[in-house]
Coordinates of C-alpha atoms in Angstrom, one line a residue:
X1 CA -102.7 -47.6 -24.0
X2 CA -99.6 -47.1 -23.3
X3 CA -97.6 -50.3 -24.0
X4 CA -94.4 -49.9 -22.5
X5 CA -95.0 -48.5 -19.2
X6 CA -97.6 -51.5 -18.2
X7 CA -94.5 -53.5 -19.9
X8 CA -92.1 -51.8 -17.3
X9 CA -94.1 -52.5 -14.4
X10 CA -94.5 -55.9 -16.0
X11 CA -91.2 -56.4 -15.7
X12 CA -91.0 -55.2 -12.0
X13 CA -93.8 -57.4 -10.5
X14 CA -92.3 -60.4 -13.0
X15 CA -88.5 -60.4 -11.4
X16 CA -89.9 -59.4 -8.1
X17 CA -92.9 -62.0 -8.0
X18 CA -94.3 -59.8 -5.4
X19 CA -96.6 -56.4 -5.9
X20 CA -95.9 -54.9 -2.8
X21 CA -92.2 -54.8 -3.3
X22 CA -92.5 -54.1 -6.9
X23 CA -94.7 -51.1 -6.1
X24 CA -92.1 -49.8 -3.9
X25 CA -89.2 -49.9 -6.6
X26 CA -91.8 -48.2 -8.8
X27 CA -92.6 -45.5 -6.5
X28 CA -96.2 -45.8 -6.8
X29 CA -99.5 -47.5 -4.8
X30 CA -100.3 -51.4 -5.0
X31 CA -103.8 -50.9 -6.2
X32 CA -102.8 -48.7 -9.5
X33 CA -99.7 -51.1 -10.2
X34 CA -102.3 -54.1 -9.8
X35 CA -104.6 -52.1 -12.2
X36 CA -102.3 -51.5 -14.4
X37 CA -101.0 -55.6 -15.0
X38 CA -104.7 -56.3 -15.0
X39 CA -105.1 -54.1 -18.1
X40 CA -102.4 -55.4 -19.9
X41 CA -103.4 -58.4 -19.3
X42 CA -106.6 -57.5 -21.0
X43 CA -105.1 -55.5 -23.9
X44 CA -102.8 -59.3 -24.5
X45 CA -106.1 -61.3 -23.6
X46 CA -103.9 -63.9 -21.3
X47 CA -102.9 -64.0 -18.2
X48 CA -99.5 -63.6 -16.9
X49 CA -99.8 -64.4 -13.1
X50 CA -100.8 -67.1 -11.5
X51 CA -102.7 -65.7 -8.3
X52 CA -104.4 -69.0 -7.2
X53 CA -101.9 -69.8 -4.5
X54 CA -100.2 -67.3 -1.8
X55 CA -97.1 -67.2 -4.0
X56 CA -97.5 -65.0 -7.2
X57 CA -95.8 -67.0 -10.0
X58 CA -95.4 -66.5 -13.5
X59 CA -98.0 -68.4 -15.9
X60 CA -96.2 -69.6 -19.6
X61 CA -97.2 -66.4 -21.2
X62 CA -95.7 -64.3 -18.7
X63 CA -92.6 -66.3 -18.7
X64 CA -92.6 -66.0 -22.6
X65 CA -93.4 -62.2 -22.5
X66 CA -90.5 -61.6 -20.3
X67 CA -87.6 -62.0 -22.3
X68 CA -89.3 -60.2 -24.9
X69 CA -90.1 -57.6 -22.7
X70 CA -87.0 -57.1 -21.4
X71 CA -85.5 -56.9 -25.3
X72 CA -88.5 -54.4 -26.4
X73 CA -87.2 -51.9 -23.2
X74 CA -84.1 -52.5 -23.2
X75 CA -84.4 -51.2 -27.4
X76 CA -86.3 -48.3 -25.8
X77 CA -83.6 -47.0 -23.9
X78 CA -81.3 -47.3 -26.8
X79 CA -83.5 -45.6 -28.9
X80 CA -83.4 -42.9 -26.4
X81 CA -80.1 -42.7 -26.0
X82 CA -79.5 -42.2 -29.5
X83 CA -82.2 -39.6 -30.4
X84 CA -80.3 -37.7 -27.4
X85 CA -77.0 -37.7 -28.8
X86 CA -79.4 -36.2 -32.5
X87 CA -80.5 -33.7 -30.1
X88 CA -77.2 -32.7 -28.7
X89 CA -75.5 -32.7 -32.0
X90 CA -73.2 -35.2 -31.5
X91 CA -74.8 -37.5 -34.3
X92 CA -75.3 -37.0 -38.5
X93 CA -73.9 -35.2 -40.5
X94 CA -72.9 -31.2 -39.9
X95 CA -72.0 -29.6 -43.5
X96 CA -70.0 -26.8 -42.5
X97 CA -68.3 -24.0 -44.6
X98 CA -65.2 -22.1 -44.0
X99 CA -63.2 -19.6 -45.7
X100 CA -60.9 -20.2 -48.4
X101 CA -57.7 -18.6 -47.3
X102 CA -58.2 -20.7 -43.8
X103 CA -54.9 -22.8 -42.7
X104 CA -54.0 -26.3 -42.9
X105 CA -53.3 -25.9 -39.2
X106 CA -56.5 -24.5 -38.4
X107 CA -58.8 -26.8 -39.9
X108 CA -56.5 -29.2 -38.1
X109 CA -57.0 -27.9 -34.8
X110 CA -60.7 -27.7 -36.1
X111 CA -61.3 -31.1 -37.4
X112 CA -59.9 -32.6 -34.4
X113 CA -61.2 -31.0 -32.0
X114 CA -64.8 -32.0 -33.8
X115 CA -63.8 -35.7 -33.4
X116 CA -62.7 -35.1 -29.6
X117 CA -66.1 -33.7 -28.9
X118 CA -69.0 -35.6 -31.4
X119 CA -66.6 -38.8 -32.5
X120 CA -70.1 -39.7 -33.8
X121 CA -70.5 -36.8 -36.4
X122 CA -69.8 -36.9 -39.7
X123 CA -68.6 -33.2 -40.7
X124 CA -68.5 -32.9 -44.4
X125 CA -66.1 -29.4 -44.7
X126 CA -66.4 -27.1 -47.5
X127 CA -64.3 -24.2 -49.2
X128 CA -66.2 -21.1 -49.5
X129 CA -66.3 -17.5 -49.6
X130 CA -68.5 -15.5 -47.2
X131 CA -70.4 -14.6 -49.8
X132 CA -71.6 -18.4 -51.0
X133 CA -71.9 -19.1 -47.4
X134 CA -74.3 -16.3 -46.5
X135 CA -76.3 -17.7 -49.5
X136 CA -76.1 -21.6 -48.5
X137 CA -77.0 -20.7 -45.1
X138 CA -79.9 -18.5 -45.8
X139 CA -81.3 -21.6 -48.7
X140 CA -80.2 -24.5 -45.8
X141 CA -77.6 -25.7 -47.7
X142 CA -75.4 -25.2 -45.6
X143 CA -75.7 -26.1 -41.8
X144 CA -72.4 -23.8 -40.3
X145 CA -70.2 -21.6 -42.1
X146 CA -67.2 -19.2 -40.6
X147 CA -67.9 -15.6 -42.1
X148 CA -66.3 -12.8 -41.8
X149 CA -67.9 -9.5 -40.8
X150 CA -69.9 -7.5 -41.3
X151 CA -72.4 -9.7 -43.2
X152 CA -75.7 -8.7 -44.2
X153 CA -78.3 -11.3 -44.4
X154 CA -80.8 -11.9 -42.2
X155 CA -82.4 -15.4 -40.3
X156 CA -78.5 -15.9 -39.1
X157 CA -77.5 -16.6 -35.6
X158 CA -73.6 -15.9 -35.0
X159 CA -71.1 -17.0 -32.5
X160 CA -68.5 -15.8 -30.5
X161 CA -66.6 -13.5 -32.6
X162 CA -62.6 -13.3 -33.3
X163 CA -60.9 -10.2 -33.9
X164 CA -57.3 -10.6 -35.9
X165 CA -55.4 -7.5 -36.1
X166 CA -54.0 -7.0 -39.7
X167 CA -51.3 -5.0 -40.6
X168 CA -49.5 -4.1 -44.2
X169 CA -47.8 -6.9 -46.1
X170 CA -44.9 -5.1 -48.2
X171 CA -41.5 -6.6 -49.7
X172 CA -38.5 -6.6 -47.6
X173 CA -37.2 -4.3 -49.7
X174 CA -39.5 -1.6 -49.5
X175 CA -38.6 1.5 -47.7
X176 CA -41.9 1.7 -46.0
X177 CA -40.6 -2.0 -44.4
X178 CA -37.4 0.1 -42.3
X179 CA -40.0 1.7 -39.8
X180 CA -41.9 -0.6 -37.0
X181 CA -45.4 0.6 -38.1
X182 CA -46.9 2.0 -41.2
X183 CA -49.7 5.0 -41.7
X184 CA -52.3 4.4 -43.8
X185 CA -51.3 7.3 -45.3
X186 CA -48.1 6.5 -46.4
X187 CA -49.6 3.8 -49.0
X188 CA -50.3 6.7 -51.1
X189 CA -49.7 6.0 -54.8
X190 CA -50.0 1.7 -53.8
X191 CA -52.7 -0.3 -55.4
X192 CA -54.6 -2.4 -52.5
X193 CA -54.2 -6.1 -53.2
X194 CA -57.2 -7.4 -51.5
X195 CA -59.7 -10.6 -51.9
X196 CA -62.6 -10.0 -54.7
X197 CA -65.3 -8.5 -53.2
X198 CA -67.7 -10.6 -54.3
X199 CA -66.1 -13.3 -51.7
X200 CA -67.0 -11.2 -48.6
X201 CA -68.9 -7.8 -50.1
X202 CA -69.4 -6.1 -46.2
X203 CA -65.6 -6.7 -45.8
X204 CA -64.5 -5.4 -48.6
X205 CA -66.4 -2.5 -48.5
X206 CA -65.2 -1.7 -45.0
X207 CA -61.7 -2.0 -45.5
X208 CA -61.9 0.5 -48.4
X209 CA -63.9 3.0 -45.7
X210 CA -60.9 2.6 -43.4
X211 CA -58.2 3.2 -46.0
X212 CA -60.0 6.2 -47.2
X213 CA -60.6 7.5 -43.9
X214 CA -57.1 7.4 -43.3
X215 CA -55.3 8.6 -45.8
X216 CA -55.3 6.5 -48.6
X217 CA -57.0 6.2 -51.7
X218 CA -55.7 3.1 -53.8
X219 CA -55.9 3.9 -57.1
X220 CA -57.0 0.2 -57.9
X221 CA -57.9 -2.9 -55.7
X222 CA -55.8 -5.5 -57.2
X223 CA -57.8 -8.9 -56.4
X224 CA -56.2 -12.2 -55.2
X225 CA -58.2 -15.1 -53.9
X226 CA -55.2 -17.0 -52.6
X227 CA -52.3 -16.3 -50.5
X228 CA -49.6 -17.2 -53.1
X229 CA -50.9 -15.0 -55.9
X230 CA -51.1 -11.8 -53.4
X231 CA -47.6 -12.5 -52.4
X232 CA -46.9 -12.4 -56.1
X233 CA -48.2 -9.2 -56.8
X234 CA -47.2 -7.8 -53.8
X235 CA -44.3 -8.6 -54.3
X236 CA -43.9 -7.3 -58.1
X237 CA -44.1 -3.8 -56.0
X238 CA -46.2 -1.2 -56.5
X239 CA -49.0 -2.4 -53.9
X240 CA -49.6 -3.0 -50.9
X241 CA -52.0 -6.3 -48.6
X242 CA -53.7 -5.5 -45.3
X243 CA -53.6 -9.6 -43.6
X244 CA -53.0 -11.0 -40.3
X245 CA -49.2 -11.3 -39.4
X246 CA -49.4 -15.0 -39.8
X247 CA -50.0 -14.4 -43.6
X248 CA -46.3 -13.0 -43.6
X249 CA -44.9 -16.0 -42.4
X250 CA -45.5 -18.2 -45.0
X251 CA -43.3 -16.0 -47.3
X252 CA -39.8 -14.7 -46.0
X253 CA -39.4 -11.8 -48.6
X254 CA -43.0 -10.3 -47.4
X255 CA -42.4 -7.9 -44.4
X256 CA -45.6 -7.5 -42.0
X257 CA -46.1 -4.0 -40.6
X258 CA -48.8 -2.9 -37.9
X259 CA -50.9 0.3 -38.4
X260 CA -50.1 3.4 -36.9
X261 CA -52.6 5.5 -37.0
X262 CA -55.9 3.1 -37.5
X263 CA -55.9 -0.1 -35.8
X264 CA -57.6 -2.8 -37.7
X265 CA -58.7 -5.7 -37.4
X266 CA -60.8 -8.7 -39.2
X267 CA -64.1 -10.2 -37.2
X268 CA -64.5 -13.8 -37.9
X269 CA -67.3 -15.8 -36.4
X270 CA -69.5 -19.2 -37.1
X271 CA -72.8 -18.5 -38.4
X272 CA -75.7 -20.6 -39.0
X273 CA -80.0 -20.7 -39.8
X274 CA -81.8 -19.4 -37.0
X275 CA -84.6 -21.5 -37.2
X276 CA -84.5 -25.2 -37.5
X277 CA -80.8 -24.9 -37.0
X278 CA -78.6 -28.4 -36.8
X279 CA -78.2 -28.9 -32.8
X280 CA -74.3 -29.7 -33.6
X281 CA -73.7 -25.8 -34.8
X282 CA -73.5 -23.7 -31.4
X283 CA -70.5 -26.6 -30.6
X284 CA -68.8 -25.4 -33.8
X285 CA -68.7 -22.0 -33.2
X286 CA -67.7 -22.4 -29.8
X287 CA -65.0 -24.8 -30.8
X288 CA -64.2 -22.4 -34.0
X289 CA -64.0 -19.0 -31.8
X290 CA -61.1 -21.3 -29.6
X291 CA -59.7 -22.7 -32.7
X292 CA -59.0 -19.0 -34.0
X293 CA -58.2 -17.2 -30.7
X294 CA -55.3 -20.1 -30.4
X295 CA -54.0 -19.6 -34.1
X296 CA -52.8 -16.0 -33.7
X297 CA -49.7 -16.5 -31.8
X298 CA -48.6 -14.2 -28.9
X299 CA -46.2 -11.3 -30.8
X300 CA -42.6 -11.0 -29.5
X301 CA -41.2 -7.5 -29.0
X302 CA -37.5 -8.7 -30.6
X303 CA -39.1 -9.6 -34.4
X304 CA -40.4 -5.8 -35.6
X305 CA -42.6 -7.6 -37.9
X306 CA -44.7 -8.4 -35.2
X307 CA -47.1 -5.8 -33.3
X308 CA -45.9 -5.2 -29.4
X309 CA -48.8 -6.5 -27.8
X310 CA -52.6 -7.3 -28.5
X311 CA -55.7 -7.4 -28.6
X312 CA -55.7 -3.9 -30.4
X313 CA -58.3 -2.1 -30.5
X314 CA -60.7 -2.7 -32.9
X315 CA -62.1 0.0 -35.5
X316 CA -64.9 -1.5 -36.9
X317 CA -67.6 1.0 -38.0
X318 CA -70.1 -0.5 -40.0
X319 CA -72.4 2.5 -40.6
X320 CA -69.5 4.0 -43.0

């Protein structure tokens, strides 16, 4: 039996004391609307309207079951209403992941814009590598993560992607900083400061493709897992950082230089499970592919340690 829709029409015939009317606000026939009170009269053995006079009037038990009727449905719809905003993500708790090296200003934008859209959700935020992400999202330990590319793991959906064009961090001082753009080629003899690889393996391997392709060979990858200690050993001369300009501007002896001869440029994106995925993680990649399209500012042409215009193009050749 189905308890709450012989409840609603309950409720229609109760406030309109009338079957024909009510049977019009329910949409339906008089004769299944009258079945249907008769049964749940049955299934509550009592009955709830008096019919012995013209008039249909309520007997004690159908003025007791009202109120509670009306609470039981009324609960219903709330019910409803919350398993929707479950379903549409905007409920629970999303544990996301995002890269170490990300900026305070970011996650700001990020966080924020999470409470503008599901003020509901409770996002628990975590600092990690592509490579533990890839891992927590493939064991569902992690519901979201921002990864950069390529990654190589399956069962993962990705979002939008971003494309940030790096350049060559160098000290001011450096000859190689006098020019407006830098070859790759002319790093010969520099060691690459770069992140670990184990923090994002299919990056890492890529960006050593693309040096080699074009010209240089670092004699050693130098690693640095946060931005202060690759400004230190950049700095200390004698190699050289491939980063986003806005990596420069935290540190006014670093000079940022665009690539001459092989435009490059890092691929970030959300990714999460692709089955039984948390319903809030497509509006976290959205938000996230916004969120890092808006933190690389517009260049301008008067600073040479800016590129003149972008997007560039993007080499990004996974195959090697």
């Amino acid at each position: 039996m189905d308890l709450l829709r012989h409840l609603r029409h309950f409720v229609v015939v109760a406030n309109e004391l009338h079957f024909g009317r009510a049977a019009e606000l329910l949409g339906m026939a008089q004769p299944p609307l009258s079945q249907s009170i008769q049964r749940l009269e049955r299934e509550l053995t009592v009955e709830l309207f008096d019919r012995s006079r013209r008039q249909v009037r309520l007997t004690t038990a159908g003025e007791l079951l009202l109120g509670e009727a009306e609470e039981l449905l009324a609960g219903e719809g709330r019910l409803r209403s919350l398993m929707g905003q479950v379903r549409a993500g905007e409920l629970g708790v999303l544990r996301a992941g995002v890269p170490p090296e990300t900026p305070a200003v970011t996650l700001r934008a990020l966080l924020d814009g999470l409470t503008t859209r599901a003020p509901g959700l409770d996002v628990e935020l975590h600092e990690l590598t592509t490579a533990e992400q890839t891992r927590m999202l493939t064991e569902r330990n992690l519901d979201v993560g921002l990864v950069h590319h390529p990654v190589d793991a399956d069962g993962l959906r990705f979002g939008a992607a971003v494309d940030v064009p790096l350049g060559v961090l160098l000290p001011r001082t450096s000859p190689l900083a006098r020019g407006r753009d830098v070859t790759l080629a002319s790093l010969a003899g520099l060691d690459l400061v770069a992140a670990p690889r184990a923090t994002a393996p299919g990056w890492h391997d890529h960006l050593l493709r693309v040096c080699r392709r074009y010209g240089w060979r670092p004699a050693r990858v130098r690693p640095a897992r946060n931005p202060e200690f690759l400004f230190g050993l950049v700095l200390a001369g004698g190699g050289a950082a491939l980063e986003p300009a806005t990596v420069a501007r935290r540190e006014p002896r670093i000079a940022w230089r665009p690539i001459a001869d092989a435009p490059l440029a890092k691929r970030t994106s959300a990714a999460w499970p692709d089955r039984s995925a948390h319903p809030a993680a497509p509006m976290f990649a959205q938000l996230a592919a916004e969120v890092l399209a808006d933190a690389e500012p517009a260049p301008t042409r008067a600073d040479p340690s800016v590129p003149a215009a972008r997007p560039w193009p993007v080499l990004f050749d996974t195959t090697g």
